[in-house]
Amino acid sequence: MRRTSYIKTDSESIKSMFNSIANEYDFMNNLMTLSIHKFIKREAVKLIKAGAEKILDVCTGTGDIARYASQMYMKSQIKAVDFSDKMLEIARKKVSGKNIEFLKANVLQLPYKEETFDSCIISFGLRNIHSADKALREFNRILKPGGQLIIVDLLRVENKIVYLILKKTVMFLTKIAAEDKEAYKYLINSISDFYSKSEILELLEENGFKIRRHFKYFSSVINTIESEKII
């Protein structure tokens, strides 16, 4: 029996949600974005600095970022982590790069030593972590001085018309195609509860990151932010 609601502050609830939608996750992402999410993810991966020896893909989901990184940075060592067993199961089947290791882990307690990675990338995951502030501190911890953090996510927009159109579109597609409709209701509502562009940039700076580049898609709903750990 599926949950009737999901709660962001309950990590087990969110883990249950992602396990629930794992099998339809790629299909629904392709449907809701007309596969444009693939382009956005590839462009984000291209931002990774040439020569990065160790790359961390946080909240890897079904492994898109890890796959693109493996293809573009064949000499790099890529670690891809997620807390959802079902997502990781699909990722391991879908992605076959020899330089990738998939691991189940809690994003707020990553199993890596301080200053391990050259680059860290999180795609459509920060919004679902109950404390983005703690997550950013953890990313700062595992990054080397001058290390790179790339965030791709949906941010709260001030234009209510844009958000309303997005919400109605997602709910319509969910109604006709998704199995766990409550999960997508949670995901679309989570945008309005998340940070705005100015707020996320301020939060990054408060946690020791310098903003380098910022790219916006879909009327600024989807954002890619490249930042650097301040030495």
Tab-separated table of C-alpha atoms in Angstrom:
chain	number	residue	atom	x	y	z
A	1	MET	CA	0.000	0.000	0.000
A	2	ARG	CA	1.408	3.396	-0.997
A	3	ARG	CA	1.743	6.292	1.416
A	4	THR	CA	-0.875	8.994	1.263
A	5	SER	CA	1.787	11.670	1.801
A	6	TYR	CA	5.540	12.149	2.060
A	7	ILE	CA	7.354	14.258	4.639
A	8	LYS	CA	10.629	16.029	3.835
A	9	THR	CA	11.858	16.058	7.428
A	10	ASP	CA	11.459	12.258	7.616
A	11	SER	CA	14.338	10.726	5.631
A	12	GLU	CA	12.718	7.283	5.721
A	13	SER	CA	9.584	8.773	4.164
A	14	ILE	CA	11.584	10.338	1.311
A	15	LYS	CA	13.606	7.160	0.821
A	16	SER	CA	10.334	5.242	0.560
A	17	MET	CA	9.109	7.717	-2.048
A	18	PHE	CA	12.161	7.324	-4.275
A	19	ASN	CA	12.045	3.542	-3.934
A	20	SER	CA	8.396	3.754	-4.966
A	21	ILE	CA	9.008	5.757	-8.160
A	22	ALA	CA	12.375	4.245	-9.153
A	23	ASN	CA	11.006	2.062	-11.944
A	24	GLU	CA	9.153	4.944	-13.616
A	25	TYR	CA	11.617	7.700	-12.748
A	26	ASP	CA	13.436	7.919	-16.073
A	27	PHE	CA	10.224	7.644	-18.073
A	28	MET	CA	8.499	10.393	-16.102
A	29	ASN	CA	11.516	12.706	-16.285
A	30	ASN	CA	11.629	12.273	-20.057
A	31	LEU	CA	7.898	12.882	-20.312
A	32	MET	CA	7.764	15.963	-18.056
A	33	THR	CA	10.792	17.694	-19.597
A	34	LEU	CA	10.586	16.314	-23.148
A	35	SER	CA	13.986	14.767	-22.339
A	36	ILE	CA	15.547	18.225	-21.911
A	37	HIS	CA	16.747	17.159	-18.443
A	38	LYS	CA	19.394	15.061	-20.237
A	39	PHE	CA	20.800	18.133	-21.970
A	40	ILE	CA	20.837	20.097	-18.705
A	41	LYS	CA	22.655	17.282	-16.899
A	42	ARG	CA	25.230	16.912	-19.686
A	43	GLU	CA	25.901	20.648	-19.656
A	44	ALA	CA	26.368	20.502	-15.876
A	45	VAL	CA	28.856	17.644	-16.181
A	46	LYS	CA	30.799	19.613	-18.794
A	47	LEU	CA	31.469	22.211	-16.080
A	48	ILE	CA	33.621	19.741	-14.147
A	49	LYS	CA	37.214	20.928	-14.238
A	50	ALA	CA	39.529	19.130	-16.630
A	51	GLY	CA	41.957	17.000	-14.675
A	52	ALA	CA	39.592	16.303	-11.769
A	53	GLU	CA	40.907	13.019	-10.414
A	54	LYS	CA	38.090	12.266	-7.992
A	55	ILE	CA	34.446	13.190	-8.711
A	56	LEU	CA	31.522	12.655	-6.338
A	57	ASP	CA	27.980	12.354	-7.704
A	58	VAL	CA	25.580	12.883	-4.783
A	59	CYS	CA	21.935	11.722	-4.981
A	60	THR	CA	22.834	9.894	-8.178
A	61	GLY	CA	19.333	8.442	-8.583
A	62	THR	CA	19.350	6.234	-11.683
A	63	GLY	CA	22.897	7.288	-12.511
A	64	ASP	CA	22.603	9.831	-15.338
A	65	ILE	CA	25.255	12.188	-13.963
A	66	ALA	CA	27.631	9.316	-13.174
A	67	ARG	CA	27.220	7.955	-16.695
A	68	TYR	CA	27.905	11.288	-18.388
A	69	ALA	CA	30.877	11.919	-16.111
A	70	SER	CA	32.271	8.472	-16.868
A	71	GLN	CA	32.024	9.137	-20.594
A	72	MET	CA	33.565	12.628	-20.456
A	73	TYR	CA	36.236	12.016	-17.804
A	74	MET	CA	37.463	8.515	-18.495
A	75	LYS	CA	40.604	8.917	-16.384
A	76	SER	CA	38.709	10.198	-13.346
A	77	GLN	CA	37.566	8.112	-10.399
A	78	ILE	CA	33.820	8.581	-9.915
A	79	LYS	CA	31.894	7.770	-6.746
A	80	ALA	CA	28.087	7.855	-7.045
A	81	VAL	CA	25.985	7.747	-3.874
A	82	ASP	CA	22.288	7.551	-3.056
A	83	PHE	CA	20.158	6.338	-0.158
A	84	SER	CA	17.564	4.572	-2.305
A	85	ASP	CA	18.214	0.861	-2.884
A	86	LYS	CA	15.847	0.765	-5.856
A	87	MET	CA	17.451	3.766	-7.547
A	88	LEU	CA	20.911	2.290	-7.094
A	89	GLU	CA	19.728	-1.063	-8.437
A	90	ILE	CA	18.591	0.620	-11.658
A	91	ALA	CA	21.733	2.772	-11.855
A	92	ARG	CA	24.017	-0.255	-11.612
A	93	LYS	CA	22.134	-1.963	-14.444
A	94	LYS	CA	22.026	1.161	-16.615
A	95	VAL	CA	25.570	2.429	-16.140
A	96	SER	CA	28.571	0.289	-16.989
A	97	GLY	CA	31.531	2.668	-16.725
A	98	LYS	CA	34.616	0.951	-15.315
A	99	ASN	CA	35.621	4.098	-13.424
A	100	ILE	CA	32.344	4.324	-11.433
A	101	GLU	CA	31.573	2.947	-7.989
A	102	PHE	CA	27.977	3.098	-6.734
A	103	LEU	CA	27.428	3.209	-2.987
A	104	LYS	CA	24.472	3.516	-0.636
A	105	ALA	CA	25.108	6.445	1.693
A	106	ASN	CA	23.510	9.211	3.741
A	107	VAL	CA	24.243	12.555	2.086
A	108	LEU	CA	24.557	14.231	5.497
A	109	GLN	CA	27.171	11.696	6.653
A	110	LEU	CA	29.219	10.808	3.600
A	111	PRO	CA	31.683	7.929	4.171
A	112	TYR	CA	34.693	9.865	2.919
A	113	LYS	CA	37.583	11.658	4.586
A	114	GLU	CA	37.992	15.409	4.556
A	115	GLU	CA	39.352	16.974	1.362
A	116	THR	CA	38.938	13.813	-0.757
A	117	PHE	CA	37.268	15.086	-3.932
A	118	ASP	CA	38.139	17.578	-6.644
A	119	SER	CA	34.520	17.992	-7.772
A	120	CYS	CA	31.108	17.262	-6.273
A	121	ILE	CA	27.894	17.408	-8.276
A	122	ILE	CA	24.301	17.030	-7.089
A	123	SER	CA	21.482	16.988	-9.642
A	124	PHE	CA	17.843	17.428	-8.559
A	125	GLY	CA	18.681	16.194	-5.079
A	126	LEU	CA	19.362	19.129	-2.774
A	127	ARG	CA	15.679	20.092	-2.714
A	128	ASN	CA	14.798	16.740	-1.153
A	129	ILE	CA	17.349	16.839	1.668
A	130	HIS	CA	15.718	18.025	4.876
A	131	SER	CA	18.673	20.318	5.661
A	132	ALA	CA	20.371	21.868	2.630
A	133	ASP	CA	22.541	23.811	5.062
A	134	LYS	CA	23.971	20.614	6.610
A	135	ALA	CA	24.400	19.077	3.166
A	136	LEU	CA	26.458	22.031	1.949
A	137	ARG	CA	28.667	21.810	5.033
A	138	GLU	CA	29.227	18.135	4.293
A	139	PHE	CA	30.104	18.878	0.659
A	140	ASN	CA	32.554	21.496	1.857
A	141	ARG	CA	34.134	18.950	4.189
A	142	ILE	CA	34.821	16.301	1.532
A	143	LEU	CA	36.039	18.763	-1.117
A	144	LYS	CA	39.687	19.718	-1.478
A	145	PRO	CA	40.589	23.410	-1.077
A	146	GLY	CA	39.450	25.102	-4.282
A	147	GLY	CA	37.257	22.076	-5.006
A	148	GLN	CA	34.195	22.484	-7.167
A	149	LEU	CA	30.522	22.095	-6.226
A	150	ILE	CA	27.901	21.958	-8.995
A	151	ILE	CA	24.203	22.068	-8.116
A	152	VAL	CA	21.353	21.415	-10.548
A	153	ASP	CA	17.880	21.892	-9.103
A	154	LEU	CA	14.490	23.544	-9.297
A	155	LEU	CA	14.345	26.781	-7.327
A	156	ARG	CA	11.384	28.749	-6.060
A	157	VAL	CA	10.382	31.409	-8.573
A	158	GLU	CA	8.667	34.663	-7.702
A	159	ASN	CA	6.556	34.513	-10.851
A	160	LYS	CA	3.485	32.638	-9.603
A	161	ILE	CA	2.107	32.207	-13.129
A	162	VAL	CA	5.204	30.271	-14.226
A	163	TYR	CA	4.977	28.020	-11.164
A	164	LEU	CA	1.236	27.473	-11.638
A	165	ILE	CA	1.708	26.446	-15.276
A	166	LEU	CA	4.512	24.085	-14.271
A	167	LYS	CA	2.460	22.583	-11.459
A	168	LYS	CA	-0.632	22.030	-13.586
A	169	THR	CA	1.444	20.461	-16.356
A	170	VAL	CA	3.216	18.083	-13.996
A	171	MET	CA	0.006	17.096	-12.219
A	172	PHE	CA	-1.753	16.456	-15.533
A	173	LEU	CA	1.065	14.218	-16.790
A	174	THR	CA	1.245	12.505	-13.424
A	175	LYS	CA	-2.474	11.806	-13.474
A	176	ILE	CA	-2.309	10.015	-16.806
A	177	ALA	CA	1.092	8.295	-16.546
A	178	ALA	CA	2.486	7.946	-12.995
A	179	GLU	CA	1.797	5.084	-10.617
A	180	ASP	CA	2.620	6.922	-7.390
A	181	LYS	CA	0.774	10.188	-7.948
A	182	GLU	CA	1.339	11.338	-4.368
A	183	ALA	CA	5.100	11.253	-4.922
A	184	TYR	CA	4.914	13.700	-7.821
A	185	LYS	CA	2.505	15.872	-5.878
A	186	TYR	CA	5.172	16.093	-3.178
A	187	LEU	CA	7.944	16.795	-5.698
A	188	ILE	CA	6.132	19.659	-7.437
A	189	ASN	CA	5.017	21.197	-4.121
A	190	SER	CA	8.585	20.997	-2.836
A	191	ILE	CA	9.626	23.702	-5.307
A	192	SER	CA	7.556	26.366	-3.572
A	193	ASP	CA	9.025	25.305	-0.213
A	194	PHE	CA	12.628	25.474	-1.441
A	195	TYR	CA	15.065	28.367	-1.747
A	196	SER	CA	14.864	31.155	-4.291
A	197	LYS	CA	17.877	31.981	-6.465
A	198	SER	CA	19.117	34.731	-4.152
A	199	GLU	CA	18.601	32.552	-1.065
A	200	ILE	CA	20.533	29.548	-2.401
A	201	LEU	CA	23.408	31.762	-3.539
A	202	GLU	CA	23.560	33.326	-0.072
A	203	LEU	CA	23.451	29.890	1.573
A	204	LEU	CA	26.369	28.710	-0.563
A	205	GLU	CA	28.449	31.704	0.438
A	206	GLU	CA	27.599	31.188	4.117
A	207	ASN	CA	28.924	27.630	3.844
A	208	GLY	CA	32.271	28.535	2.330
A	209	PHE	CA	31.602	28.564	-1.417
A	210	LYS	CA	32.313	31.227	-4.011
A	211	ILE	CA	29.864	31.413	-6.921
A	212	ARG	CA	31.523	31.033	-10.315
A	213	ARG	CA	28.759	30.539	-12.895
A	214	HIS	CA	24.981	30.343	-12.924
A	215	PHE	CA	22.759	29.007	-15.728
A	216	LYS	CA	18.954	29.170	-15.882
A	217	TYR	CA	16.423	27.061	-17.799
A	218	PHE	CA	12.625	26.940	-18.090
A	219	SER	CA	12.045	30.576	-17.076
A	220	SER	CA	14.598	30.254	-14.243
A	221	VAL	CA	12.829	27.296	-12.622
A	222	ILE	CA	15.758	24.918	-13.260
A	223	ASN	CA	19.128	26.322	-12.246
A	224	THR	CA	22.708	25.082	-12.552
A	225	ILE	CA	25.101	26.742	-10.122
A	226	GLU	CA	28.850	26.210	-10.244
A	227	SER	CA	30.722	27.193	-7.083
A	228	GLU	CA	34.174	26.731	-5.586
A	229	LYS	CA	35.269	25.915	-2.050
A	230	ILE	CA	36.965	28.965	-0.644
A	231	ILE	CA	40.566	28.217	0.297
